[in-house]
PDB file of C-alpha atoms in Angstrom:
ATOM      1  CA  MET A   1     139.946 -25.724   8.069  1.00 46.00           C
ATOM      2  CA  HIS A   2     138.956 -25.263   4.439  1.00 58.00           C
ATOM      3  CA  ARG A   3     137.741 -21.929   3.158  1.00 56.00           C
ATOM      4  CA  PRO A   4     134.170 -22.343   1.821  1.00 54.00           C
ATOM      5  CA  LEU A   5     133.602 -22.194  -1.912  1.00 62.00           C
ATOM      6  CA  SER A   6     132.013 -18.951  -3.064  1.00 59.00           C
ATOM      7  CA  SER A   7     129.656 -18.693  -6.024  1.00 53.00           C
ATOM      8  CA  GLU A   8     131.165 -15.289  -6.756  1.00 56.00           C
ATOM      9  CA  GLY A   9     134.486 -14.746  -8.474  1.00 58.00           C
ATOM     10  CA  PRO A  10     137.641 -13.659  -6.629  1.00 59.00           C
ATOM     11  CA  SER A  11     137.939 -10.005  -5.542  1.00 69.00           C
ATOM     12  CA  SER A  12     140.909  -9.516  -7.879  1.00 87.00           C
ATOM     13  CA  PRO A  13     141.376 -11.391 -11.168  1.00 94.00           C
ATOM     14  CA  LEU A  14     142.643 -14.921 -10.637  1.00 97.00           C
ATOM     15  CA  GLU A  15     145.683 -15.583 -12.836  1.00 97.00           C
ATOM     16  CA  VAL A  16     144.988 -18.939 -14.462  1.00 98.00           C
ATOM     17  CA  GLY A  17     147.199 -21.287 -16.450  1.00 97.00           C
ATOM     18  CA  VAL A  18     145.693 -24.085 -18.545  1.00 97.00           C
ATOM     19  CA  LEU A  19     147.455 -27.314 -19.507  1.00 97.00           C
ATOM     20  CA  GLY A  20     145.758 -28.858 -22.529  1.00 95.00           C
ATOM     21  CA  ILE A  21     144.557 -25.486 -23.753  1.00 94.00           C
ATOM     22  CA  THR A  22     143.841 -26.541 -27.347  1.00 92.00           C
ATOM     23  CA  GLY A  23     141.343 -29.236 -26.350  1.00 91.00           C
ATOM     24  CA  LYS A  24     137.605 -28.661 -26.017  1.00 91.00           C
ATOM     25  CA  MET A  25     137.747 -28.100 -22.276  1.00 95.00           C
ATOM     26  CA  GLY A  26     140.857 -25.953 -22.611  1.00 95.00           C
ATOM     27  CA  GLN A  27     139.140 -23.738 -25.160  1.00 94.00           C
ATOM     28  CA  ALA A  28     136.060 -23.419 -22.943  1.00 96.00           C
ATOM     29  CA  LEU A  29     138.326 -22.256 -20.111  1.00 97.00           C
ATOM     30  CA  ARG A  30     140.081 -19.789 -22.414  1.00 95.00           C
ATOM     31  CA  ILE A  31     136.796 -18.221 -23.544  1.00 96.00           C
ATOM     32  CA  ILE A  32     135.515 -17.743 -19.990  1.00 97.00           C
ATOM     33  CA  CYS A  33     138.823 -16.226 -18.862  1.00 96.00           C
ATOM     34  CA  GLU A  34     138.659 -13.771 -21.761  1.00 94.00           C
ATOM     35  CA  GLU A  35     135.042 -12.798 -21.073  1.00 95.00           C
ATOM     36  CA  ASN A  36     134.889 -12.864 -17.263  1.00 96.00           C
ATOM     37  CA  PRO A  37     136.724 -10.046 -15.419  1.00 95.00           C
ATOM     38  CA  HIS A  38     137.240 -12.311 -12.406  1.00 96.00           C
ATOM     39  CA  TYR A  39     139.792 -14.406 -14.347  1.00 97.00           C
ATOM     40  CA  THR A  40     142.913 -13.729 -16.410  1.00 96.00           C
ATOM     41  CA  LEU A  41     144.500 -16.349 -18.646  1.00 96.00           C
ATOM     42  CA  VAL A  42     148.246 -15.879 -18.262  1.00 95.00           C
ATOM     43  CA  GLY A  43     149.215 -18.776 -20.483  1.00 93.00           C
ATOM     44  CA  GLY A  44     148.626 -22.322 -21.558  1.00 95.00           C
ATOM     45  CA  TRP A  45     150.334 -25.375 -22.942  1.00 95.00           C
ATOM     46  CA  SER A  46     149.380 -28.263 -25.187  1.00 91.00           C
ATOM     47  CA  ARG A  47     151.331 -31.090 -26.733  1.00 83.00           C
ATOM     48  CA  SER A  48     150.158 -30.013 -30.194  1.00 77.00           C
ATOM     49  CA  ALA A  49     149.995 -26.219 -29.826  1.00 62.00           C
ATOM     50  CA  PRO A  50     152.471 -23.930 -31.625  1.00 62.00           C
ATOM     51  CA  SER A  51     154.248 -21.363 -29.501  1.00 57.00           C
ATOM     52  CA  SER A  52     152.613 -17.938 -29.147  1.00 55.00           C
ATOM     53  CA  SER A  53     152.259 -15.150 -26.603  1.00 52.00           C
ATOM     54  CA  LYS A  54     149.820 -17.315 -24.583  1.00 67.00           C
ATOM     55  CA  ASN A  55     150.775 -20.843 -25.718  1.00 73.00           C
ATOM     56  CA  PHE A  56     154.103 -21.927 -24.260  1.00 78.00           C
ATOM     57  CA  THR A  57     156.277 -24.727 -25.626  1.00 83.00           C
ATOM     58  CA  ASP A  58     157.212 -25.789 -22.083  1.00 90.00           C
ATOM     59  CA  PRO A  59     154.560 -26.321 -19.377  1.00 93.00           C
ATOM     60  CA  ARG A  60     157.030 -25.060 -16.769  1.00 94.00           C
ATOM     61  CA  HIS A  61     156.421 -21.530 -18.041  1.00 93.00           C
ATOM     62  CA  VAL A  62     152.739 -21.921 -17.122  1.00 96.00           C
ATOM     63  CA  PHE A  63     153.677 -22.801 -13.545  1.00 97.00           C
ATOM     64  CA  GLU A  64     156.037 -19.824 -13.367  1.00 95.00           C
ATOM     65  CA  LYS A  65     153.360 -17.283 -14.373  1.00 95.00           C
ATOM     66  CA  ALA A  66     150.018 -18.544 -13.011  1.00 97.00           C
ATOM     67  CA  GLN A  67     148.487 -18.379  -9.537  1.00 98.00           C
ATOM     68  CA  VAL A  68     146.643 -21.637 -10.158  1.00 98.00           C
ATOM     69  CA  ILE A  69     147.013 -24.218 -12.912  1.00 98.00           C
ATOM     70  CA  ILE A  70     144.151 -26.261 -14.357  1.00 99.00           C
ATOM     71  CA  ASP A  71     145.207 -29.507 -16.045  1.00 98.00           C
ATOM     72  CA  VAL A  72     142.839 -30.765 -18.751  1.00 97.00           C
ATOM     73  CA  SER A  73     145.546 -32.396 -20.860  1.00 96.00           C
ATOM     74  CA  HIS A  74     146.073 -36.171 -20.892  1.00 94.00           C
ATOM     75  CA  ALA A  75     146.609 -38.841 -18.270  1.00 94.00           C
ATOM     76  CA  SER A  76     150.105 -39.542 -19.608  1.00 94.00           C
ATOM     77  CA  CYS A  77     151.176 -35.962 -18.780  1.00 95.00           C
ATOM     78  CA  VAL A  78     149.702 -35.566 -15.314  1.00 96.00           C
ATOM     79  CA  ILE A  79     152.506 -37.032 -13.188  1.00 96.00           C
ATOM     80  CA  ASP A  80     155.030 -34.644 -14.756  1.00 96.00           C
ATOM     81  CA  HIS A  81     152.658 -31.735 -14.134  1.00 97.00           C
ATOM     82  CA  VAL A  82     152.188 -32.711 -10.487  1.00 97.00           C
ATOM     83  CA  LYS A  83     155.960 -32.769 -10.036  1.00 96.00           C
ATOM     84  CA  MET A  84     156.191 -29.295 -11.602  1.00 97.00           C
ATOM     85  CA  ALA A  85     153.502 -28.038  -9.239  1.00 97.00           C
ATOM     86  CA  ALA A  86     155.496 -29.375  -6.302  1.00 96.00           C
ATOM     87  CA  GLN A  87     158.691 -27.782  -7.606  1.00 96.00           C
ATOM     88  CA  HIS A  88     157.064 -24.366  -8.084  1.00 96.00           C
ATOM     89  CA  GLN A  89     154.746 -24.774  -5.054  1.00 97.00           C
ATOM     90  CA  LYS A  90     151.728 -23.798  -7.143  1.00 98.00           C
ATOM     91  CA  PRO A  91     148.127 -25.037  -6.720  1.00 98.00           C
ATOM     92  CA  LEU A  92     147.157 -27.591  -9.368  1.00 98.00           C
ATOM     93  CA  LEU A  93     143.638 -28.711 -10.280  1.00 99.00           C
ATOM     94  CA  VAL A  94     143.652 -31.994 -12.213  1.00 98.00           C
ATOM     95  CA  CYS A  95     140.505 -32.592 -14.289  1.00 97.00           C
ATOM     96  CA  VAL A  96     141.902 -35.458 -16.366  1.00 94.00           C
ATOM     97  CA  THR A  97     140.377 -38.944 -16.625  1.00 89.00           C
ATOM     98  CA  GLY A  98     141.491 -42.116 -18.392  1.00 88.00           C
ATOM     99  CA  PHE A  99     144.114 -43.241 -15.861  1.00 91.00           C
ATOM    100  CA  GLU A 100     145.064 -46.915 -15.913  1.00 87.00           C
ATOM    101  CA  ASP A 101     145.274 -46.939 -12.105  1.00 89.00           C
ATOM    102  CA  ASP A 102     143.195 -45.240  -9.412  1.00 89.00           C
ATOM    103  CA  PRO A 103     144.092 -41.535  -9.764  1.00 91.00           C
ATOM    104  CA  VAL A 104     143.623 -40.862  -6.047  1.00 91.00           C
ATOM    105  CA  HIS A 105     146.143 -43.532  -5.066  1.00 93.00           C
ATOM    106  CA  LEU A 106     148.415 -42.340  -7.870  1.00 93.00           C
ATOM    107  CA  LEU A 107     148.393 -38.616  -7.095  1.00 95.00           C
ATOM    108  CA  LYS A 108     147.891 -38.374  -3.333  1.00 94.00           C
ATOM    109  CA  PRO A 109     151.476 -39.343  -2.359  1.00 94.00           C
ATOM    110  CA  LEU A 110     152.823 -36.557  -4.612  1.00 93.00           C
ATOM    111  CA  ALA A 111     150.883 -33.698  -2.977  1.00 93.00           C
ATOM    112  CA  SER A 112     153.226 -32.754  -0.151  1.00 90.00           C
ATOM    113  CA  THR A 113     154.515 -29.294  -1.109  1.00 94.00           C
ATOM    114  CA  ALA A 114     151.569 -27.744  -2.988  1.00 96.00           C
ATOM    115  CA  PRO A 115     147.760 -27.916  -2.969  1.00 98.00           C
ATOM    116  CA  LEU A 116     146.520 -30.578  -5.406  1.00 98.00           C
ATOM    117  CA  LEU A 117     142.829 -31.115  -6.161  1.00 98.00           C
ATOM    118  CA  TYR A 118     141.646 -34.040  -8.279  1.00 97.00           C
ATOM    119  CA  ALA A 119     138.173 -33.685  -9.803  1.00 96.00           C
ATOM    120  CA  ALA A 120     136.994 -36.113 -12.476  1.00 91.00           C
ATOM    121  CA  ASN A 121     133.984 -33.823 -12.889  1.00 94.00           C
ATOM    122  CA  THR A 122     133.860 -30.161 -11.865  1.00 96.00           C
ATOM    123  CA  SER A 123     130.077 -29.715 -12.020  1.00 96.00           C
ATOM    124  CA  LEU A 124     128.310 -28.728  -8.794  1.00 94.00           C
ATOM    125  CA  GLY A 125     125.345 -30.842  -9.877  1.00 96.00           C
ATOM    126  CA  ILE A 126     127.511 -33.955 -10.120  1.00 96.00           C
ATOM    127  CA  ALA A 127     129.007 -33.257  -6.682  1.00 94.00           C
ATOM    128  CA  LEU A 128     125.492 -33.128  -5.249  1.00 95.00           C
ATOM    129  CA  LEU A 129     124.456 -36.238  -7.198  1.00 97.00           C
ATOM    130  CA  LYS A 130     127.359 -38.145  -5.677  1.00 96.00           C
ATOM    131  CA  LYS A 131     126.168 -37.275  -2.168  1.00 96.00           C
ATOM    132  CA  ILE A 132     122.603 -38.329  -3.004  1.00 97.00           C
ATOM    133  CA  VAL A 133     123.802 -41.617  -4.526  1.00 97.00           C
ATOM    134  CA  TYR A 134     125.761 -42.391  -1.366  1.00 96.00           C
ATOM    135  CA  HIS A 135     122.707 -41.640   0.786  1.00 96.00           C
ATOM    136  CA  VAL A 136     120.401 -43.855  -1.292  1.00 96.00           C
ATOM    137  CA  ALA A 137     122.943 -46.689  -1.418  1.00 95.00           C
ATOM    138  CA  SER A 138     123.289 -46.539   2.368  1.00 94.00           C
ATOM    139  CA  HIS A 139     119.572 -47.426   2.596  1.00 93.00           C
ATOM    140  CA  LEU A 140     118.891 -49.561  -0.495  1.00 89.00           C
ATOM    141  CA  GLY A 141     122.339 -50.786  -1.445  1.00 79.00           C
ATOM    142  CA  HIS A 142     122.029 -54.254   0.067  1.00 84.00           C
ATOM    143  CA  GLU A 143     118.768 -55.119  -1.720  1.00 88.00           C
ATOM    144  CA  ALA A 144     118.780 -53.189  -4.997  1.00 93.00           C
ATOM    145  CA  GLU A 145     120.054 -53.956  -8.460  1.00 94.00           C
ATOM    146  CA  ILE A 146     122.159 -50.929  -9.364  1.00 96.00           C
ATOM    147  CA  THR A 147     122.985 -49.702 -12.857  1.00 97.00           C
ATOM    148  CA  ILE A 148     125.198 -46.725 -13.721  1.00 97.00           C
ATOM    149  CA  THR A 149     124.962 -45.368 -17.262  1.00 97.00           C
ATOM    150  CA  ASP A 150     127.084 -42.647 -18.823  1.00 97.00           C
ATOM    151  CA  ARG A 151     126.613 -41.028 -22.228  1.00 96.00           C
ATOM    152  CA  HIS A 152     129.256 -38.826 -23.834  1.00 95.00           C
ATOM    153  CA  HIS A 153     130.297 -37.518 -27.227  1.00 93.00           C
ATOM    154  CA  GLN A 154     131.722 -39.967 -29.729  1.00 91.00           C
ATOM    155  CA  HIS A 155     135.267 -38.594 -29.318  1.00 88.00           C
ATOM    156  CA  LYS A 156     135.604 -39.518 -25.634  1.00 87.00           C
ATOM    157  CA  LYS A 157     137.966 -42.463 -25.369  1.00 83.00           C
ATOM    158  CA  ASP A 158     137.671 -43.705 -21.786  1.00 86.00           C
ATOM    159  CA  ALA A 159     134.700 -45.829 -20.796  1.00 90.00           C
ATOM    160  CA  PRO A 160     133.253 -45.951 -18.214  1.00 93.00           C
ATOM    161  CA  SER A 161     133.786 -42.248 -17.638  1.00 92.00           C
ATOM    162  CA  GLY A 162     135.693 -40.961 -14.639  1.00 90.00           C
ATOM    163  CA  THR A 163     132.419 -39.601 -13.292  1.00 93.00           C
ATOM    164  CA  ALA A 164     130.716 -42.985 -13.630  1.00 95.00           C
ATOM    165  CA  LYS A 165     133.567 -44.582 -11.686  1.00 94.00           C
ATOM    166  CA  MET A 166     133.218 -41.884  -9.021  1.00 93.00           C
ATOM    167  CA  LEU A 167     129.496 -42.607  -8.701  1.00 96.00           C
ATOM    168  CA  ALA A 168     130.225 -46.336  -8.481  1.00 95.00           C
ATOM    169  CA  GLU A 169     132.612 -45.652  -5.613  1.00 94.00           C
ATOM    170  CA  ALA A 170     129.856 -43.644  -3.880  1.00 95.00           C
ATOM    171  CA  VAL A 171     127.585 -46.683  -4.254  1.00 96.00           C
ATOM    172  CA  ARG A 172     130.237 -48.986  -2.782  1.00 94.00           C
ATOM    173  CA  GLN A 173     130.824 -46.680   0.170  1.00 93.00           C
ATOM    174  CA  GLY A 174     127.092 -46.340   0.755  1.00 93.00           C
ATOM    175  CA  ARG A 175     126.665 -50.111   0.646  1.00 91.00           C
ATOM    176  CA  THR A 176     129.431 -50.506   3.217  1.00 87.00           C
ATOM    177  CA  SER A 177     127.614 -48.093   5.512  1.00 77.00           C
ATOM    178  CA  CYS A 178     124.388 -50.012   4.875  1.00 68.00           C
ATOM    179  CA  ILE A 179     125.943 -53.349   5.848  1.00 64.00           C
ATOM    180  CA  GLU A 180     127.564 -51.900   8.972  1.00 63.00           C
ATOM    181  CA  ASN A 181     124.219 -50.540  10.162  1.00 59.00           C
ATOM    182  CA  THR A 182     121.970 -53.528   9.483  1.00 56.00           C
ATOM    183  CA  SER A 183     121.590 -56.931  11.062  1.00 51.00           C
ATOM    184  CA  GLN A 184     119.675 -58.510   8.189  1.00 50.00           C
ATOM    185  CA  GLU A 185     120.914 -61.886   7.069  1.00 50.00           C
ATOM    186  CA  GLY A 186     122.365 -62.228   3.617  1.00 47.00           C
ATOM    187  CA  VAL A 187     123.403 -58.618   3.116  1.00 50.00           C
ATOM    188  CA  SER A 188     126.895 -59.774   2.172  1.00 50.00           C
ATOM    189  CA  GLU A 189     125.418 -61.257  -1.022  1.00 64.00           C
ATOM    190  CA  LEU A 190     125.461 -57.958  -2.850  1.00 72.00           C
ATOM    191  CA  LEU A 191     124.360 -57.754  -6.449  1.00 78.00           C
ATOM    192  CA  PRO A 192     127.037 -56.450  -8.837  1.00 86.00           C
ATOM    193  CA  ILE A 193     126.980 -52.848 -10.040  1.00 93.00           C
ATOM    194  CA  THR A 194     126.245 -52.805 -13.767  1.00 95.00           C
ATOM    195  CA  MET A 195     128.189 -50.165 -15.727  1.00 96.00           C
ATOM    196  CA  THR A 196     127.018 -49.119 -19.198  1.00 96.00           C
ATOM    197  CA  SER A 197     128.647 -46.520 -21.460  1.00 96.00           C
ATOM    198  CA  TRP A 198     127.399 -44.904 -24.665  1.00 95.00           C
ATOM    199  CA  ARG A 199     129.476 -42.787 -27.045  1.00 94.00           C
ATOM    200  CA  GLU A 200     127.395 -40.918 -29.594  1.00 91.00           C
ATOM    201  CA  GLY A 201     127.029 -37.547 -31.283  1.00 91.00           C
ATOM    202  CA  GLU A 202     128.168 -34.509 -29.306  1.00 89.00           C
ATOM    203  CA  VAL A 203     126.654 -35.321 -25.903  1.00 92.00           C
ATOM    204  CA  PHE A 204     128.351 -33.191 -23.233  1.00 92.00           C
ATOM    205  CA  GLY A 205     127.777 -35.703 -20.446  1.00 93.00           C
ATOM    206  CA  ASP A 206     124.741 -37.570 -19.110  1.00 96.00           C
ATOM    207  CA  HIS A 207     124.908 -39.794 -16.023  1.00 97.00           C
ATOM    208  CA  GLU A 208     122.187 -41.961 -14.529  1.00 98.00           C
ATOM    209  CA  VAL A 209     122.153 -44.199 -11.455  1.00 98.00           C
ATOM    210  CA  THR A 210     119.231 -46.620 -11.170  1.00 98.00           C
ATOM    211  CA  PHE A 211     118.228 -48.591  -8.063  1.00 97.00           C
ATOM    212  CA  VAL A 212     115.721 -51.412  -8.644  1.00 96.00           C
ATOM    213  CA  THR A 213     114.200 -53.444  -5.811  1.00 93.00           C
ATOM    214  CA  HIS A 214     111.462 -56.073  -6.034  1.00 92.00           C
ATOM    215  CA  ASN A 215     108.702 -53.452  -6.172  1.00 95.00           C
ATOM    216  CA  GLU A 216     110.135 -50.043  -7.053  1.00 96.00           C
ATOM    217  CA  ARG A 217     112.636 -48.268  -9.305  1.00 97.00           C
ATOM    218  CA  LEU A 218     114.527 -45.121  -8.327  1.00 97.00           C
ATOM    219  CA  VAL A 219     116.407 -43.134 -10.993  1.00 98.00           C
ATOM    220  CA  LEU A 220     118.920 -40.377 -10.192  1.00 98.00           C
ATOM    221  CA  SER A 221     120.331 -38.459 -13.141  1.00 98.00           C
ATOM    222  CA  HIS A 222     122.359 -35.446 -14.242  1.00 97.00           C
ATOM    223  CA  GLN A 223     122.608 -33.904 -17.697  1.00 97.00           C
ATOM    224  CA  ALA A 224     125.220 -31.352 -18.720  1.00 95.00           C
ATOM    225  CA  LEU A 225     123.669 -28.853 -21.129  1.00 95.00           C
ATOM    226  CA  SER A 226     126.974 -27.322 -22.233  1.00 93.00           C
ATOM    227  CA  ARG A 227     130.702 -27.750 -21.760  1.00 92.00           C
ATOM    228  CA  GLU A 228     130.778 -24.377 -19.999  1.00 95.00           C
ATOM    229  CA  VAL A 229     129.338 -25.945 -16.845  1.00 96.00           C
ATOM    230  CA  PHE A 230     132.603 -27.863 -16.399  1.00 96.00           C
ATOM    231  CA  ALA A 231     134.808 -24.875 -17.259  1.00 97.00           C
ATOM    232  CA  GLU A 232     132.930 -22.578 -14.871  1.00 97.00           C
ATOM    233  CA  GLY A 233     133.115 -25.220 -12.156  1.00 97.00           C
ATOM    234  CA  ALA A 234     136.854 -25.693 -12.694  1.00 98.00           C
ATOM    235  CA  LEU A 235     137.516 -21.974 -12.349  1.00 98.00           C
ATOM    236  CA  ARG A 236     135.504 -21.817  -9.117  1.00 96.00           C
ATOM    237  CA  LEU A 237     137.477 -24.775  -7.795  1.00 97.00           C
ATOM    238  CA  GLY A 238     140.714 -23.062  -8.807  1.00 98.00           C
ATOM    239  CA  GLY A 239     139.678 -19.995  -6.827  1.00 97.00           C
ATOM    240  CA  TRP A 240     139.060 -22.231  -3.820  1.00 97.00           C
ATOM    241  CA  LEU A 241     142.331 -24.117  -4.202  1.00 98.00           C
ATOM    242  CA  VAL A 242     144.605 -21.056  -4.056  1.00 98.00           C
ATOM    243  CA  HIS A 243     143.526 -20.526  -0.437  1.00 97.00           C
ATOM    244  CA  GLN A 244     144.326 -24.084   0.701  1.00 97.00           C
ATOM    245  CA  GLN A 245     147.430 -25.457   2.357  1.00 97.00           C
ATOM    246  CA  SER A 246     149.655 -28.032   0.685  1.00 97.00           C
ATOM    247  CA  GLY A 247     148.050 -31.450   0.439  1.00 97.00           C
ATOM    248  CA  PHE A 248     145.695 -33.606  -1.573  1.00 98.00           C
ATOM    249  CA  TYR A 249     142.023 -32.708  -1.998  1.00 98.00           C
ATOM    250  CA  THR A 250     138.991 -34.154  -3.741  1.00 95.00           C
ATOM    251  CA  ILE A 251     135.620 -32.683  -4.609  1.00 93.00           C
ATOM    252  CA  ASP A 252     134.310 -33.981  -1.265  1.00 92.00           C
ATOM    253  CA  ASP A 253     136.639 -31.579   0.558  1.00 95.00           C
ATOM    254  CA  VAL A 254     135.199 -28.645  -1.385  1.00 95.00           C
ATOM    255  CA  TYR A 255     131.506 -29.464  -0.982  1.00 89.00           C
ATOM    256  CA  SER A 256     131.679 -30.973   2.511  1.00 79.00           C
TER     257      SER A 256
END
């Protein structure tokens, strides 16, 4: 049984390691760890970072020192990091997107000796939006035109975003539930899900799911107002993960 996620920090400082510490998300995590007494940054690693007292040249040193490791590096590094987590039996939270293949299918077989949580988006609001999208799709999915739009800063390379793909999967699962629970003819003729991505300015992350039927339009949306929402969410998830047994987890396991 999973321990419920608490909105409060751990009773003693959680010793955190960050992979990809020089990136925007890594820096947001560093700042919170320095300012919040519930967290201690014991070290980090980045492909481009020079060695220092907190920046290690080898990510293995992060696994040796931290209670939980948060990976915000790059998709090309994640498999190696998962293997290190297994070797050191340390909890690893992967917040990386941009995988060529489905990250769940890619990472799940590797999570046998340590807790591994994959979260394309660490925001509580997005976790709730995903549940709402599933619920709406389970009722309207067979008759609605569905569009998913994501907007991010101009530096984000992957499109659609990992969050947009996650929401699309929630739509597909909701549609499946809809079809299984209806006897209407023609429900197998589902309209395609339209995915649209915008990269502009310094947008932290906006996501919108629109359902349009013949006589109404329903819009579900989430807007991140700062990058800190993702960093704070990641640290809360890290605090949850250290209490879990070895195995693979997703955001659905946390907010079940």
